Tab-separated table of C-alpha atoms and ligand atoms in Angstrom:
chain	number	residue	atom	x	y	z
A	1	MET	CA	-11.087	-11.021	-5.575
A	2	LYS	CA	-7.804	-11.255	-7.416
A	3	ASN	CA	-6.298	-14.624	-8.263
A	4	ASN	CA	-3.122	-15.512	-6.422
A	5	CYS	CA	-3.511	-12.604	-3.987
A	6	ILE	CA	-2.807	-13.906	-0.509
A	7	PHE	CA	-4.703	-11.072	1.203
A	8	CYS	CA	-7.779	-11.640	-1.013
A	9	ALA	CA	-7.604	-15.302	0.054
A	10	ILE	CA	-7.417	-14.225	3.718
A	11	ALA	CA	-10.377	-11.832	3.228
A	12	ALA	CA	-12.358	-14.692	1.651
A	13	GLY	CA	-11.519	-16.976	4.588
A	14	GLU	CA	-9.630	-19.388	2.317
A	15	ILE	CA	-6.429	-18.840	4.277
A	16	PRO	CA	-6.756	-18.620	8.061
A	17	SER	CA	-5.763	-15.495	9.948
A	18	PHE	CA	-5.728	-14.273	13.532
A	19	LYS	CA	-8.668	-11.949	13.047
A	20	VAL	CA	-8.998	-8.823	15.157
A	21	TYR	CA	-11.849	-6.960	13.444
A	22	GLU	CA	-14.132	-7.412	10.462
A	23	ASP	CA	-16.996	-5.547	8.863
A	24	ASP	CA	-18.379	-5.188	5.342
A	25	VAL	CA	-15.452	-3.040	4.154
A	26	VAL	CA	-12.331	-4.243	5.973
A	27	LEU	CA	-10.602	-7.093	7.678
A	28	ALA	CA	-7.967	-6.561	10.378
A	29	TYR	CA	-5.682	-9.384	11.498
A	30	LEU	CA	-2.350	-9.923	13.171
A	31	ASP	CA	0.729	-9.766	10.982
A	32	ILE	CA	2.129	-13.287	10.995
A	33	ASN	CA	5.724	-12.008	11.312
A	34	PRO	CA	5.310	-8.952	13.486
A	35	PHE	CA	7.527	-5.904	13.931
A	36	SER	CA	6.269	-5.609	17.525
A	37	LYS	CA	3.715	-7.245	19.821
A	38	GLY	CA	0.206	-6.553	18.514
A	39	HIS	CA	1.244	-5.658	14.941
A	40	VAL	CA	-2.011	-5.620	12.958
A	41	LEU	CA	-2.749	-5.286	9.240
A	42	VAL	CA	-5.930	-3.572	8.069
A	43	ILE	CA	-7.025	-4.335	4.501
A	44	PRO	CA	-10.034	-3.414	2.385
A	45	LYS	CA	-11.830	-6.569	1.272
A	46	GLU	CA	-11.934	-5.202	-2.279
A	47	HIS	CA	-8.626	-5.778	-4.062
A	48	THR	CA	-6.493	-2.808	-5.066
A	49	GLU	CA	-2.731	-2.748	-5.153
A	50	GLY	CA	-1.720	0.360	-3.291
A	51	LEU	CA	-2.695	3.840	-2.168
A	52	LEU	CA	-2.860	5.348	-5.644
A	53	ASP	CA	-5.340	2.938	-7.246
A	54	THR	CA	-7.632	2.771	-4.199
A	55	PRO	CA	-10.765	4.950	-4.428
A	56	ASP	CA	-10.858	7.880	-1.993
A	57	ALA	CA	-14.086	6.619	-0.436
A	58	THR	CA	-12.475	3.245	0.295
A	59	LEU	CA	-9.397	4.910	1.780
A	60	ALA	CA	-11.564	7.097	4.011
A	61	ALA	CA	-13.461	4.044	5.229
A	62	VAL	CA	-10.287	2.017	5.786
A	63	VAL	CA	-8.517	4.804	7.696
A	64	ALA	CA	-11.567	5.187	9.942
A	65	ARG	CA	-11.234	1.473	10.757
A	66	VAL	CA	-7.460	1.834	11.281
A	67	LYS	CA	-8.298	4.493	13.879
A	68	LYS	CA	-10.924	2.318	15.558
A	69	VAL	CA	-8.629	-0.740	15.747
A	70	ALA	CA	-5.612	1.321	16.892
A	71	ALA	CA	-7.675	2.927	19.672
A	72	HIS	CA	-8.749	-0.515	20.827
A	73	ILE	CA	-5.197	-1.887	20.743
A	74	LYS	CA	-4.069	1.066	22.855
A	75	ASP	CA	-6.702	0.150	25.448
A	76	ALA	CA	-6.093	-3.605	25.330
A	77	LEU	CA	-2.278	-3.666	25.354
A	78	PRO	CA	0.223	-1.809	27.537
A	79	CYS	CA	1.567	0.122	24.544
A	80	ASP	CA	2.352	3.810	24.667
A	81	GLY	CA	2.057	4.734	21.011
A	82	PHE	CA	1.855	3.228	17.566
A	83	ASN	CA	3.112	3.750	14.036
A	84	ILE	CA	0.920	3.534	10.954
A	85	LEU	CA	2.836	2.285	7.940
A	86	GLN	CA	1.611	1.850	4.390
A	87	ASN	CA	4.127	0.749	1.766
A	88	ASN	CA	3.752	1.337	-1.976
A	89	GLY	CA	5.955	-0.479	-4.456
A	90	GLU	CA	8.851	-2.863	-4.061
A	91	ALA	CA	11.254	0.037	-3.620
A	92	ALA	CA	9.270	1.037	-0.535
A	93	GLY	CA	9.293	-2.489	0.872
A	94	GLN	CA	5.823	-3.553	-0.283
A	95	THR	CA	5.840	-7.348	-0.488
A	96	VAL	CA	2.084	-8.016	-0.753
A	97	LYS	CA	0.351	-6.187	-3.574
A	98	HIS	CA	-3.005	-5.748	-1.870
A	99	VAL	CA	-3.236	-2.354	-0.185
A	100	HIS	CA	-2.798	-2.589	3.580
A	101	PHE	CA	-2.105	-0.421	6.605
A	102	HIS	CA	0.232	-1.642	9.339
A	103	ILE	CA	-0.579	-0.704	12.940
A	104	VAL	CA	2.679	-1.172	14.876
A	105	PRO	CA	2.338	-0.744	18.660
A	106	ARG	CA	5.270	0.864	20.477
A	107	TYR	CA	6.290	0.231	24.079
A	108	GLY	CA	7.946	2.974	26.104
A	109	MET	CA	10.958	4.347	24.283
A	110	GLU	CA	11.951	0.867	23.147
A	111	PRO	CA	13.522	1.144	19.696
A	112	ILE	CA	12.351	-1.287	17.038
A	113	SER	CA	13.534	-2.107	13.573
A	114	PHE	CA	10.751	-2.198	11.048
A	115	GLU	CA	11.645	-5.766	10.228
A	116	ASN	CA	9.623	-8.952	10.424
A	117	HIS	CA	10.240	-11.365	13.297
A	118	LYS	CA	8.948	-14.893	13.020
A	119	GLY	CA	5.640	-15.025	14.890
A	120	ASP	CA	4.870	-17.680	17.501
A	121	MET	CA	1.479	-19.186	16.557
A	122	ASP	CA	0.319	-19.794	20.150
A	123	GLU	CA	1.279	-16.273	21.140
A	124	LEU	CA	-0.471	-14.772	18.101
A	125	LYS	CA	-3.627	-16.762	18.843
A	126	ALA	CA	-3.725	-15.546	22.444
A	127	LEU	CA	-2.979	-11.991	21.363
A	128	ALA	CA	-5.779	-11.992	18.770
A	129	GLU	CA	-8.228	-13.120	21.454
A	130	ARG	CA	-7.003	-10.321	23.708
A	131	ILE	CA	-7.366	-7.504	21.179
A	132	ARG	CA	-10.361	-8.709	19.129
A	133	LEU	CA	-13.148	-6.147	18.760
B	201	5GP	P1	4.398	-5.060	3.210
B	201	5GP	O1	5.878	-5.293	3.322
B	201	5GP	O2	3.845	-5.519	1.874
B	201	5GP	O3	3.994	-3.672	3.570
B	201	5GP	O4	3.764	-5.958	4.338
B	201	5GP	C1	3.281	-7.243	4.144
B	201	5GP	C2	3.111	-7.850	5.516
B	201	5GP	O5	2.256	-8.965	5.378
B	201	5GP	C3	4.416	-8.359	6.139
B	201	5GP	O6	4.671	-7.692	7.359
B	201	5GP	C4	4.178	-9.863	6.324
B	201	5GP	O7	4.676	-10.362	7.535
B	201	5GP	C5	2.661	-9.964	6.263
B	201	5GP	N1	2.187	-11.217	5.708
B	201	5GP	C6	2.611	-11.839	4.570
B	201	5GP	N2	1.913	-12.978	4.377
B	201	5GP	C7	1.038	-13.071	5.403
B	201	5GP	C8	0.041	-14.052	5.748
B	201	5GP	O8	-0.174	-15.052	5.075
B	201	5GP	N3	-0.668	-13.809	6.877
B	201	5GP	C9	-0.466	-12.705	7.653
B	201	5GP	N4	-1.215	-12.573	8.735
B	201	5GP	N5	0.451	-11.772	7.360
B	201	5GP	C10	1.194	-11.955	6.246
B	202	ZN	ZN1	-6.014	-8.918	-3.057
């Protein structure tokens, strides 16, 4: 666990999150300021900063969980597709330096901007209950 890392604190349960899935390797929870309805973040519990310093074995395990959670979201929500996004470095828009994969559900041909929208806490709570594995 890295000091002052907000995602390490979430993984340790020190900061609450709207949890969707957890096992020994990863935690998945709703993004607090989602790009779209059902926007989930999947993080390894072990702290690394980005793709390049994360061991291959961890990445393989995390991506397998991204697939599992995305498949479940597709069943649980009326979405038609999803984007997987993984930012590395400030220049790429990475704001939290704990490696994470975004699962961004897409609805019909509705365009979205990959920008954060302030989440409604009641809505996020209900959504987490709906898509929890
Ligand atoms: P990045 O831009 O680093 O790829 O994405 C970081 C994401 O983490 C953003 O979409 C932001 O809304 C989300 N985020 C930042 N702080 C928190 C938090 O405390 N809880 C949750 N659930 N999401 C967070
Ligand atoms: Zn961390």
